[in-house]
Every structure is written in C-alpha cells, then in structure tokens.
C-alpha cells in the first residue's frame, strides 16, 4: 500500500484529503505543523508528500527545502493562491508540482497516482548493468543514467527528480530545439496541466547547478521564440 504524508494545519482540509486518498487505497498520515512534517518526512517512509504552502511557524517553502536536502520523493504543494510567483517559488525549491485549492477529489487522486507512478519508473535501476557503463560525458558534465547522478568536474550535483529527467532528455537529444510545450508534454505528460512556466523554472534551476555562468549558459541554450537546445 502506498503511503502519503499530508502536511496541513487545517484539520478539516487534511481529513478531507485523507478521506479521498484512503478511499482510493492509500495509507495516509497527517502532520499539522511544518516542524512535525519535516520530522515525519525524514524519519518515516512515504511515497509522496502533500504539502500546504501556508503553515504556521515554518511555511511550506521552508519545509520543502529541508526535505529536499535528503529525500527525493515527490512533493505536491497545495496552495490557495493562484499567482504565478507562488507556483514558481515552489517549483524552484524542488517541489514536483502544485495543486490549487479548491480541487476535486478526482484531480487530487489523479495527481498523486501520476507522480508516484512516474517516480517509481524513474528510480527503477537495472541492477544487471554496470552504472559506470551507462553514463554520458560532455565537457565538465557527467551523468550516470542508471544511478541518476550528475557530476560537474567530478563533484556530485543534486538535482530534483524533474530536473534530472529534463536534463537527461535534452542530453539524449542534443542540438535539437524543443519548445516549452513539447518539453512540458515529454517530461510532465498528463501531470503538466498546461503551465509552461514549470519548464522555465526547471531550466533555470538546472543552469544554476551545472553552468559556470548561468546568465551565459554553455550547455542549455535559449533559442528565442522557439525553446531550448542542448549544445553538443
């Protein structure tokens, strides 16, 4: 049974989310503060975290940052705000997606199922292969595709799930221009819900981590009016 952690200070909302998920076969645990949520996330095993943005004491953004230091499981941020800045901030600190209140039970369950399924596919390692033989080396950049690790000058760089998948896709398709819509469809699929700002945020985060100068990128180039291209 898949386990979901709900970090939400509004008891009625948390219990409603819990009911939706348990009816669909999930095991659910609730943390009512950011501090408790971090403790549960780091010391227990979950398949996905539903994280409210507006939490007392330690807000959802800080909670997400702390969890991302050691956990790569999907984090779905829940917000009552529709402004892009909140969506972008959540994605920028490592959240995999966001969902805006109010949402339907069907949408919540569909999002949770989609993210857990995608994460499981991406983290399945073929143990019959030597990880070192499944690598991509381009200049200072090295990607171990099976181990899902990225190095710059032999120093490991931590990437969130979608950051890794996006970088790997571009590396495997060098010198081809992909529009934001195409990347959104290829990397997020049915999880995307049509917001291309998601792609922009993830590209910027990848550049900050792998480029010497993110304002003058050497690997991932912006082709104005068209999209992005990985230079080989």
XYZ file of C-alpha atoms in Angstrom:
232
model
C 0.000 0.000 0.000
C 1.344 3.414 -0.986
C 1.876 5.877 1.847
C 1.162 9.612 1.647
C 2.129 12.272 4.170
C -0.224 15.268 4.389
C 1.327 18.363 5.964
C -1.639 20.670 6.587
C -2.612 22.812 9.584
C -6.319 22.992 8.690
C -7.699 19.811 10.251
C -10.880 19.744 8.142
C -8.933 20.034 4.876
C -6.354 17.446 5.966
C -9.059 14.954 6.927
C -10.905 15.573 3.654
C -7.721 14.863 1.672
C -7.128 11.816 3.844
C -10.628 10.501 3.097
C -10.162 10.988 -0.670
C -6.891 9.088 -0.635
C -7.861 6.276 1.743
C -10.960 5.524 -0.326
C -8.570 5.002 -3.240
C -6.309 2.612 -1.373
C -3.624 4.872 0.102
C -2.334 4.798 3.649
C -2.243 8.366 4.981
C -0.563 10.142 7.871
C -1.171 13.787 8.838
C 1.259 16.345 10.283
C -0.374 19.582 11.470
C 2.752 21.777 11.527
C 5.812 22.253 9.370
C 8.112 21.108 12.170
C 6.227 17.841 12.659
C 6.013 17.410 8.899
C 9.777 17.618 8.463
C 10.300 15.151 11.314
C 7.848 12.655 9.806
C 9.220 13.080 6.278
C 12.824 12.488 7.299
C 12.242 9.647 9.753
C 9.428 7.659 8.167
C 8.880 6.150 4.735
C 6.390 7.751 2.363
C 5.751 7.542 -1.373
C 4.559 11.155 -1.735
C 4.082 14.305 0.333
C 1.104 16.674 0.062
C 2.469 19.933 1.439
C 0.389 23.024 2.212
C 2.125 26.336 1.492
C 0.613 28.393 4.319
C 1.743 26.722 7.535
C 2.308 28.393 10.921
C 5.875 28.733 12.177
C 7.637 27.025 9.300
C 5.914 27.552 5.949
C 5.671 25.023 3.140
C 8.576 26.504 1.200
C 10.977 26.039 4.131
C 9.622 22.558 4.763
C 10.160 21.622 1.114
C 13.747 22.892 1.185
C 14.571 20.866 4.299
C 13.055 17.670 2.961
C 14.819 18.064 -0.390
C 18.230 18.044 1.313
C 17.905 14.304 1.839
C 14.715 12.997 0.204
C 13.804 12.799 -3.491
C 10.236 11.508 -3.201
C 7.521 13.522 -4.999
C 6.317 16.674 -3.233
C 2.980 18.083 -4.360
C 2.449 21.579 -2.948
C -1.094 22.669 -2.102
C -1.916 26.374 -2.295
C -4.947 28.637 -2.190
C -3.042 31.275 -4.153
C -3.224 31.299 -7.945
C -0.471 33.854 -8.556
C 2.397 32.545 -10.691
C 5.046 33.704 -8.208
C 3.902 31.150 -5.655
C 3.860 28.371 -8.227
C 7.311 29.332 -9.475
C 8.790 29.588 -5.979
C 7.511 26.141 -5.042
C 8.873 24.541 -8.199
C 12.147 26.408 -7.814
C 12.919 24.909 -4.409
C 12.314 21.337 -5.506
C 8.565 20.679 -5.474
C 7.453 18.407 -8.306
C 4.096 20.044 -8.881
C 1.391 22.173 -7.240
C -2.359 21.962 -6.918
C -4.608 24.970 -6.282
C -7.491 24.877 -3.798
C -10.303 24.123 -4.223
C -9.680 20.925 -6.160
C -11.842 17.919 -6.918
C -11.258 14.514 -5.303
C -10.611 13.081 -8.749
C -7.914 15.620 -9.557
C -6.149 15.058 -6.234
C -6.089 11.285 -6.599
C -5.052 11.502 -10.266
C -2.133 13.812 -9.443
C -0.951 11.633 -6.570
C -1.152 8.456 -8.650
C 0.632 10.067 -11.609
C 3.546 11.381 -9.553
C 4.062 8.159 -7.617
C 3.953 6.079 -10.820
C 6.394 8.362 -12.632
C 8.785 8.417 -9.665
C 8.773 4.623 -9.462
C 9.534 4.323 -13.184
C 12.384 6.804 -12.976
C 14.009 5.240 -9.927
C 13.947 1.645 -11.134
C 17.609 0.733 -11.586
C 18.628 -2.105 -13.852
C 20.973 -3.941 -11.496
C 22.206 -6.191 -14.291
C 24.081 -3.260 -15.824
C 27.171 -1.547 -14.557
C 26.180 2.049 -13.793
C 29.550 3.331 -14.950
C 28.809 1.940 -18.423
C 25.550 3.867 -18.570
C 26.983 7.335 -18.469
C 27.033 10.489 -20.567
C 30.146 12.675 -20.516
C 30.057 16.134 -22.105
C 32.842 18.503 -21.126
C 32.704 19.100 -17.385
C 29.331 17.354 -17.157
C 28.870 13.656 -16.409
C 25.529 11.892 -15.985
C 25.174 8.347 -14.639
C 21.859 7.472 -16.229
C 21.058 4.347 -14.223
C 22.254 5.664 -10.882
C 20.547 9.023 -11.593
C 23.606 11.013 -10.526
C 25.081 14.158 -12.034
C 28.648 15.416 -11.661
C 30.438 18.618 -12.599
C 34.239 18.215 -12.542
C 33.721 15.006 -10.501
C 31.727 16.861 -7.842
C 28.209 15.479 -7.445
C 25.368 17.924 -8.084
C 21.978 17.241 -6.521
C 19.042 17.552 -8.903
C 15.356 17.186 -8.134
C 13.507 14.434 -9.988
C 12.128 16.562 -12.782
C 15.399 18.497 -13.119
C 17.255 15.232 -13.715
C 14.687 13.927 -16.182
C 14.669 17.203 -18.132
C 18.472 17.404 -18.280
C 18.766 13.773 -19.361
C 16.156 14.199 -22.105
C 17.967 17.238 -23.523
C 21.354 15.479 -23.348
C 19.977 12.473 -25.205
C 18.611 14.772 -27.910
C 21.441 17.277 -28.481
C 21.348 20.173 -30.951
C 17.563 19.898 -31.292
C 15.329 22.822 -30.347
C 12.391 21.838 -28.146
C 9.553 24.232 -27.399
C 8.328 24.673 -23.829
C 5.093 22.939 -24.770
C 6.988 19.934 -26.152
C 9.183 19.661 -23.060
C 6.157 20.025 -20.813
C 4.449 17.181 -22.639
C 7.521 14.915 -22.763
C 8.660 15.372 -19.143
C 5.451 16.044 -17.221
C 2.900 14.432 -19.523
C -0.601 14.349 -18.028
C 0.749 15.934 -14.829
C 1.527 19.243 -16.523
C -1.948 20.801 -16.842
C -0.592 23.224 -19.434
C 1.658 25.585 -17.424
C 4.871 26.213 -19.376
C 6.328 28.322 -16.537
C 7.158 24.945 -14.988
C 9.691 24.329 -17.777
C 11.262 27.779 -17.412
C 11.754 27.347 -13.678
C 13.363 23.920 -14.053
C 15.680 25.055 -16.860
C 16.849 27.965 -14.695
C 17.450 25.671 -11.731
C 19.485 23.247 -13.848
C 21.587 26.096 -15.232
C 22.333 27.375 -11.734
C 23.703 23.958 -10.845
C 25.679 22.930 -13.944
C 26.753 26.149 -15.667
C 29.818 28.226 -14.794
C 27.763 31.331 -15.570
C 24.021 30.666 -15.618
C 23.402 34.008 -17.358
C 25.631 32.861 -20.228
C 24.893 29.126 -20.441
C 27.124 26.808 -22.440
C 25.040 23.636 -22.183
C 21.361 24.605 -22.343
C 20.799 27.430 -24.796
C 17.661 29.544 -25.102
C 16.542 29.872 -28.712
C 14.370 32.952 -28.523
C 10.840 32.429 -29.747
C 11.428 28.704 -30.229
C 12.516 26.984 -26.997
C 15.671 25.351 -25.639
C 18.560 23.388 -27.140
C 21.312 21.326 -25.555
C 24.613 22.210 -27.235
C 26.926 19.368 -28.056
